[in-house]
Amino acid sequence: MVVLTLAAGLLYAYKLLPFTEKGEIEAGEVCSSLGPSSSVVNALKKVLPEESSYSFDENARLRVDVTDTTYESSCFVSGGGKQLLVMEARMMEDEPAESWTQWVKGTAANETSTKSVTPFTAGEKAVASSRFAAIFVPCTSVGKAPGGQYNLSVSTELKQAGNVGDAAMRDELIKLTRTASSHTHAKAKCDMKSQIND
């Protein structure tokens, strides 16, 4: 046994076996749309699989003033040649919680991510599973919408999971989505109470 361990150590040291070095998630590289990087990095380390490196790609269409009803942002996290996680946020007209839930579940790339979603308390409505979390957050009142209210729909889908259990994975996705929702609420110039942490 000692000989095997020593041999494996030597092979690793001389890079003769395909050992993968674990990549670091650098705070400065994390998408700003996910929110403050220190808390986000900790959550990402827990939910993402180990890869030799990670990359972040961010897109945004920002709201220019209080009369504007357009806000969209997305963050794509990749590693090992695969897409690992996607966060998306968009401003949309307020709608009943049930129809929003059906709509947001349809935005997931993999429908199995959303099969076992259950509610949690945040915003006007929030649902999560071990692979998906979403919050419908009050944002602003603008005359065009019925009743004048626009909300933010913020969702996080984990496409490749790490090694923690389903319950822990769900908890960390909820934390990530709460943080992204809070950041998005401020970035989108929302003037209504977010109810994210109520």
PDB file of C-alpha atoms in Angstrom:
ATOM      1  CA  MET A   1       0.000   0.000   0.000  1.00  0.00           C
ATOM      2  CA  VAL A   2       2.825   2.384   0.910  1.00  0.00           C
ATOM      3  CA  VAL A   3       4.574   1.543  -2.370  1.00  0.00           C
ATOM      4  CA  LEU A   4       1.392   2.314  -4.366  1.00  0.00           C
ATOM      5  CA  THR A   5       0.914   5.629  -2.575  1.00  0.00           C
ATOM      6  CA  LEU A   6       4.546   6.566  -3.136  1.00  0.00           C
ATOM      7  CA  ALA A   7       4.330   5.571  -6.824  1.00  0.00           C
ATOM      8  CA  ALA A   8       1.142   7.613  -7.333  1.00  0.00           C
ATOM      9  CA  GLY A   9       2.788  10.591  -5.642  1.00  0.00           C
ATOM     10  CA  LEU A  10       5.821  10.369  -7.931  1.00  0.00           C
ATOM     11  CA  LEU A  11       3.666  10.020 -11.028  1.00  0.00           C
ATOM     12  CA  TYR A  12       1.638  13.069  -9.944  1.00  0.00           C
ATOM     13  CA  ALA A  13       4.776  15.080  -9.219  1.00  0.00           C
ATOM     14  CA  TYR A  14       6.117  14.346 -12.684  1.00  0.00           C
ATOM     15  CA  LYS A  15       2.662  14.875 -14.246  1.00  0.00           C
ATOM     16  CA  LEU A  16       2.556  11.373 -15.690  1.00  0.00           C
ATOM     17  CA  LEU A  17      -1.014  10.689 -14.478  1.00  0.00           C
ATOM     18  CA  PRO A  18      -4.055  12.762 -15.524  1.00  0.00           C
ATOM     19  CA  PHE A  19      -4.574  14.450 -12.149  1.00  0.00           C
ATOM     20  CA  THR A  20      -6.637  17.593 -12.446  1.00  0.00           C
ATOM     21  CA  GLU A  21      -5.579  20.585 -10.426  1.00  0.00           C
ATOM     22  CA  LYS A  22      -8.535  22.333  -8.823  1.00  0.00           C
ATOM     23  CA  GLY A  23      -9.058  25.783 -10.261  1.00  0.00           C
ATOM     24  CA  GLU A  24      -9.660  28.808  -8.076  1.00  0.00           C
ATOM     25  CA  ILE A  25     -12.713  31.016  -8.373  1.00  0.00           C
ATOM     26  CA  GLU A  26     -11.279  34.518  -8.268  1.00  0.00           C
ATOM     27  CA  ALA A  27     -13.510  37.239  -6.805  1.00  0.00           C
ATOM     28  CA  GLY A  28     -12.375  39.728  -9.449  1.00  0.00           C
ATOM     29  CA  GLU A  29     -13.530  37.458 -12.273  1.00  0.00           C
ATOM     30  CA  VAL A  30     -17.041  36.732 -10.958  1.00  0.00           C
ATOM     31  CA  CYS A  31     -19.922  38.418 -12.839  1.00  0.00           C
ATOM     32  CA  SER A  32     -20.929  41.636 -11.114  1.00  0.00           C
ATOM     33  CA  SER A  33     -24.601  40.729 -11.734  1.00  0.00           C
ATOM     34  CA  LEU A  34     -24.293  37.925  -9.155  1.00  0.00           C
ATOM     35  CA  GLY A  35     -23.748  40.514  -6.419  1.00  0.00           C
ATOM     36  CA  PRO A  36     -20.952  41.096  -3.883  1.00  0.00           C
ATOM     37  CA  SER A  37     -18.211  38.679  -4.883  1.00  0.00           C
ATOM     38  CA  SER A  38     -17.048  37.498  -1.429  1.00  0.00           C
ATOM     39  CA  SER A  39     -20.344  35.813  -0.513  1.00  0.00           C
ATOM     40  CA  VAL A  40     -20.894  34.658  -4.097  1.00  0.00           C
ATOM     41  CA  VAL A  41     -17.479  32.961  -4.331  1.00  0.00           C
ATOM     42  CA  ASN A  42     -18.191  30.882  -1.206  1.00  0.00           C
ATOM     43  CA  ALA A  43     -21.547  29.710  -2.572  1.00  0.00           C
ATOM     44  CA  LEU A  44     -20.079  28.935  -6.010  1.00  0.00           C
ATOM     45  CA  LYS A  45     -17.315  26.838  -4.441  1.00  0.00           C
ATOM     46  CA  LYS A  46     -19.975  24.718  -2.759  1.00  0.00           C
ATOM     47  CA  VAL A  47     -22.273  24.138  -5.741  1.00  0.00           C
ATOM     48  CA  LEU A  48     -19.908  23.900  -8.708  1.00  0.00           C
ATOM     49  CA  PRO A  49     -17.997  20.746  -9.637  1.00  0.00           C
ATOM     50  CA  GLU A  50     -14.216  20.820  -9.339  1.00  0.00           C
ATOM     51  CA  GLU A  51     -12.625  21.994 -12.583  1.00  0.00           C
ATOM     52  CA  SER A  52      -9.091  23.040 -13.465  1.00  0.00           C
ATOM     53  CA  SER A  53     -10.342  26.553 -14.320  1.00  0.00           C
ATOM     54  CA  TYR A  54     -13.526  28.606 -14.377  1.00  0.00           C
ATOM     55  CA  SER A  55     -14.667  31.367 -16.704  1.00  0.00           C
ATOM     56  CA  PHE A  56     -17.418  33.954 -16.372  1.00  0.00           C
ATOM     57  CA  ASP A  57     -19.278  35.657 -19.214  1.00  0.00           C
ATOM     58  CA  GLU A  58     -21.690  38.491 -18.489  1.00  0.00           C
ATOM     59  CA  ASN A  59     -24.257  40.337 -20.599  1.00  0.00           C
ATOM     60  CA  ALA A  60     -26.517  43.209 -19.562  1.00  0.00           C
ATOM     61  CA  ARG A  61     -29.078  45.598 -20.980  1.00  0.00           C
ATOM     62  CA  LEU A  62     -29.510  48.210 -18.273  1.00  0.00           C
ATOM     63  CA  ARG A  63     -32.502  50.371 -17.448  1.00  0.00           C
ATOM     64  CA  VAL A  64     -31.657  53.956 -18.399  1.00  0.00           C
ATOM     65  CA  ASP A  65     -34.236  55.867 -16.331  1.00  0.00           C
ATOM     66  CA  VAL A  66     -37.418  55.461 -14.267  1.00  0.00           C
ATOM     67  CA  THR A  67     -39.679  55.405 -17.343  1.00  0.00           C
ATOM     68  CA  ASP A  68     -37.719  52.575 -18.986  1.00  0.00           C
ATOM     69  CA  THR A  69     -39.235  49.086 -18.630  1.00  0.00           C
ATOM     70  CA  THR A  70     -36.240  47.146 -19.957  1.00  0.00           C
ATOM     71  CA  TYR A  71     -33.658  45.473 -17.773  1.00  0.00           C
ATOM     72  CA  GLU A  72     -31.873  42.208 -18.567  1.00  0.00           C
ATOM     73  CA  SER A  73     -28.715  40.642 -17.244  1.00  0.00           C
ATOM     74  CA  SER A  74     -27.136  37.207 -17.443  1.00  0.00           C
ATOM     75  CA  CYS A  75     -24.077  35.426 -16.120  1.00  0.00           C
ATOM     76  CA  PHE A  76     -22.711  32.202 -17.616  1.00  0.00           C
ATOM     77  CA  VAL A  77     -20.206  30.181 -15.593  1.00  0.00           C
ATOM     78  CA  SER A  78     -18.154  27.565 -17.466  1.00  0.00           C
ATOM     79  CA  GLY A  79     -15.410  25.097 -16.623  1.00  0.00           C
ATOM     80  CA  GLY A  80     -13.881  21.996 -18.171  1.00  0.00           C
ATOM     81  CA  GLY A  81     -15.435  22.838 -21.529  1.00  0.00           C
ATOM     82  CA  LYS A  82     -18.965  22.770 -20.077  1.00  0.00           C
ATOM     83  CA  GLN A  83     -21.484  25.363 -19.020  1.00  0.00           C
ATOM     84  CA  LEU A  84     -21.882  24.941 -15.259  1.00  0.00           C
ATOM     85  CA  LEU A  85     -24.322  27.625 -14.096  1.00  0.00           C
ATOM     86  CA  VAL A  86     -26.543  30.327 -15.591  1.00  0.00           C
ATOM     87  CA  MET A  87     -28.099  33.297 -13.787  1.00  0.00           C
ATOM     88  CA  GLU A  88     -30.670  35.399 -15.647  1.00  0.00           C
ATOM     89  CA  ALA A  89     -32.635  38.469 -14.604  1.00  0.00           C
ATOM     90  CA  ARG A  90     -35.235  40.426 -16.517  1.00  0.00           C
ATOM     91  CA  MET A  91     -37.855  43.069 -15.878  1.00  0.00           C
ATOM     92  CA  MET A  92     -41.379  42.027 -16.773  1.00  0.00           C
ATOM     93  CA  GLU A  93     -44.966  42.981 -16.097  1.00  0.00           C
ATOM     94  CA  ASP A  94     -46.389  41.783 -12.810  1.00  0.00           C
ATOM     95  CA  GLU A  95     -48.496  38.640 -13.130  1.00  0.00           C
ATOM     96  CA  PRO A  96     -50.098  36.064 -10.833  1.00  0.00           C
ATOM     97  CA  ALA A  97     -47.580  33.931  -8.966  1.00  0.00           C
ATOM     98  CA  GLU A  98     -48.803  30.695 -10.561  1.00  0.00           C
ATOM     99  CA  SER A  99     -48.362  31.901 -14.144  1.00  0.00           C
ATOM    100  CA  TRP A 100     -44.929  33.378 -13.334  1.00  0.00           C
ATOM    101  CA  THR A 101     -43.891  30.033 -11.825  1.00  0.00           C
ATOM    102  CA  GLN A 102     -44.887  28.195 -15.004  1.00  0.00           C
ATOM    103  CA  TRP A 103     -43.099  30.772 -17.147  1.00  0.00           C
ATOM    104  CA  VAL A 104     -39.863  30.801 -15.134  1.00  0.00           C
ATOM    105  CA  LYS A 105     -39.736  26.992 -15.061  1.00  0.00           C
ATOM    106  CA  GLY A 106     -39.908  27.129 -18.876  1.00  0.00           C
ATOM    107  CA  THR A 107     -36.762  29.287 -18.989  1.00  0.00           C
ATOM    108  CA  ALA A 108     -34.618  26.456 -17.611  1.00  0.00           C
ATOM    109  CA  ALA A 109     -32.462  24.694 -20.193  1.00  0.00           C
ATOM    110  CA  ASN A 110     -33.154  21.311 -18.595  1.00  0.00           C
ATOM    111  CA  GLU A 111     -36.715  20.672 -17.449  1.00  0.00           C
ATOM    112  CA  THR A 112     -35.506  18.136 -14.859  1.00  0.00           C
ATOM    113  CA  SER A 113     -33.899  21.109 -13.063  1.00  0.00           C
ATOM    114  CA  THR A 114     -37.355  22.449 -12.247  1.00  0.00           C
ATOM    115  CA  LYS A 115     -39.394  19.264 -11.723  1.00  0.00           C
ATOM    116  CA  SER A 116     -39.132  19.248  -7.949  1.00  0.00           C
ATOM    117  CA  VAL A 117     -39.268  22.989  -7.220  1.00  0.00           C
ATOM    118  CA  THR A 118     -40.892  23.964  -3.940  1.00  0.00           C
ATOM    119  CA  PRO A 119     -41.670  27.450  -2.603  1.00  0.00           C
ATOM    120  CA  PHE A 120     -39.524  29.485  -0.235  1.00  0.00           C
ATOM    121  CA  THR A 121     -40.125  32.959   1.164  1.00  0.00           C
ATOM    122  CA  ALA A 122     -38.711  35.845  -0.887  1.00  0.00           C
ATOM    123  CA  GLY A 123     -40.145  38.583  -3.108  1.00  0.00           C
ATOM    124  CA  GLU A 124     -43.697  38.082  -4.361  1.00  0.00           C
ATOM    125  CA  LYS A 125     -43.000  34.428  -5.148  1.00  0.00           C
ATOM    126  CA  ALA A 126     -39.958  32.169  -4.997  1.00  0.00           C
ATOM    127  CA  VAL A 127     -39.297  28.527  -5.883  1.00  0.00           C
ATOM    128  CA  ALA A 128     -36.254  26.268  -5.736  1.00  0.00           C
ATOM    129  CA  SER A 129     -34.953  22.742  -6.246  1.00  0.00           C
ATOM    130  CA  SER A 130     -31.436  21.335  -5.919  1.00  0.00           C
ATOM    131  CA  ARG A 131     -30.692  22.583  -9.474  1.00  0.00           C
ATOM    132  CA  PHE A 132     -32.827  25.723  -9.886  1.00  0.00           C
ATOM    133  CA  ALA A 133     -33.912  28.779  -7.867  1.00  0.00           C
ATOM    134  CA  ALA A 134     -35.984  31.798  -8.884  1.00  0.00           C
ATOM    135  CA  ILE A 135     -37.431  34.893  -7.204  1.00  0.00           C
ATOM    136  CA  PHE A 136     -40.113  37.272  -8.535  1.00  0.00           C
ATOM    137  CA  VAL A 137     -39.177  40.653  -7.038  1.00  0.00           C
ATOM    138  CA  PRO A 138     -41.354  43.811  -6.993  1.00  0.00           C
ATOM    139  CA  CYS A 139     -39.511  46.594  -8.827  1.00  0.00           C
ATOM    140  CA  THR A 140     -41.417  49.661 -10.002  1.00  0.00           C
ATOM    141  CA  SER A 141     -44.713  51.186 -11.035  1.00  0.00           C
ATOM    142  CA  VAL A 142     -44.849  52.499 -14.590  1.00  0.00           C
ATOM    143  CA  GLY A 143     -48.065  53.493 -16.335  1.00  0.00           C
ATOM    144  CA  LYS A 144     -47.917  51.004 -19.217  1.00  0.00           C
ATOM    145  CA  ALA A 145     -48.437  47.781 -17.266  1.00  0.00           C
ATOM    146  CA  PRO A 146     -51.852  46.666 -15.985  1.00  0.00           C
ATOM    147  CA  GLY A 147     -51.882  48.062 -12.490  1.00  0.00           C
ATOM    148  CA  GLY A 148     -48.619  49.779 -13.396  1.00  0.00           C
ATOM    149  CA  GLN A 149     -46.303  47.288 -11.692  1.00  0.00           C
ATOM    150  CA  TYR A 150     -43.156  45.722 -13.115  1.00  0.00           C
ATOM    151  CA  ASN A 151     -41.182  43.021 -11.333  1.00  0.00           C
ATOM    152  CA  LEU A 152     -37.790  41.411 -11.751  1.00  0.00           C
ATOM    153  CA  SER A 153     -37.604  37.697 -12.433  1.00  0.00           C
ATOM    154  CA  VAL A 154     -34.226  36.387 -11.240  1.00  0.00           C
ATOM    155  CA  SER A 155     -33.295  32.726 -11.737  1.00  0.00           C
ATOM    156  CA  THR A 156     -30.221  30.549 -11.246  1.00  0.00           C
ATOM    157  CA  GLU A 157     -29.846  27.164 -12.934  1.00  0.00           C
ATOM    158  CA  LEU A 158     -27.090  24.758 -11.952  1.00  0.00           C
ATOM    159  CA  LYS A 159     -26.269  22.678 -15.021  1.00  0.00           C
ATOM    160  CA  GLN A 160     -23.386  20.669 -13.560  1.00  0.00           C
ATOM    161  CA  ALA A 161     -23.431  19.988  -9.822  1.00  0.00           C
ATOM    162  CA  GLY A 162     -20.671  19.655  -7.243  1.00  0.00           C
ATOM    163  CA  ASN A 163     -20.468  17.005  -4.558  1.00  0.00           C
ATOM    164  CA  VAL A 164     -22.761  18.366  -1.845  1.00  0.00           C
ATOM    165  CA  GLY A 165     -26.179  16.839  -1.161  1.00  0.00           C
ATOM    166  CA  ASP A 166     -29.445  18.041  -2.688  1.00  0.00           C
ATOM    167  CA  ALA A 167     -30.630  19.941   0.410  1.00  0.00           C
ATOM    168  CA  ALA A 168     -27.333  21.831   0.719  1.00  0.00           C
ATOM    169  CA  MET A 169     -27.311  22.495  -3.025  1.00  0.00           C
ATOM    170  CA  ARG A 170     -30.830  23.984  -2.826  1.00  0.00           C
ATOM    171  CA  ASP A 171     -29.815  26.195   0.120  1.00  0.00           C
ATOM    172  CA  GLU A 172     -26.753  27.528  -1.701  1.00  0.00           C
ATOM    173  CA  LEU A 173     -28.735  28.213  -4.909  1.00  0.00           C
ATOM    174  CA  ILE A 174     -31.274  30.149  -2.835  1.00  0.00           C
ATOM    175  CA  LYS A 175     -28.429  32.202  -1.312  1.00  0.00           C
ATOM    176  CA  LEU A 176     -26.978  32.906  -4.768  1.00  0.00           C
ATOM    177  CA  THR A 177     -30.378  33.926  -6.136  1.00  0.00           C
ATOM    178  CA  ARG A 178     -31.178  36.151  -3.138  1.00  0.00           C
ATOM    179  CA  THR A 179     -27.817  37.915  -3.527  1.00  0.00           C
ATOM    180  CA  ALA A 180     -28.292  38.347  -7.286  1.00  0.00           C
ATOM    181  CA  SER A 181     -31.867  39.580  -6.734  1.00  0.00           C
ATOM    182  CA  SER A 182     -30.779  42.170  -4.189  1.00  0.00           C
ATOM    183  CA  HIS A 183     -28.003  43.415  -6.485  1.00  0.00           C
ATOM    184  CA  THR A 184     -30.324  43.456  -9.510  1.00  0.00           C
ATOM    185  CA  HIS A 185     -33.029  45.321  -7.582  1.00  0.00           C
ATOM    186  CA  ALA A 186     -30.568  48.155  -6.927  1.00  0.00           C
ATOM    187  CA  LYS A 187     -28.978  48.050 -10.385  1.00  0.00           C
ATOM    188  CA  ALA A 188     -32.384  48.191 -12.121  1.00  0.00           C
ATOM    189  CA  LYS A 189     -33.276  51.425 -10.276  1.00  0.00           C
ATOM    190  CA  CYS A 190     -36.242  49.747  -8.560  1.00  0.00           C
ATOM    191  CA  ASP A 191     -38.259  51.928  -6.193  1.00  0.00           C
ATOM    192  CA  MET A 192     -40.572  49.325  -4.625  1.00  0.00           C
ATOM    193  CA  LYS A 193     -39.637  47.290  -1.548  1.00  0.00           C
ATOM    194  CA  SER A 194     -37.909  44.114  -2.765  1.00  0.00           C
ATOM    195  CA  GLN A 195     -39.268  41.757  -0.067  1.00  0.00           C
ATOM    196  CA  ILE A 196     -36.236  39.541  -0.807  1.00  0.00           C
ATOM    197  CA  ASN A 197     -35.284  38.940   2.811  1.00  0.00           C
ATOM    198  CA  ASP A 198     -38.674  39.510   4.479  1.00  0.00           C
TER     199      ASP A 198
END
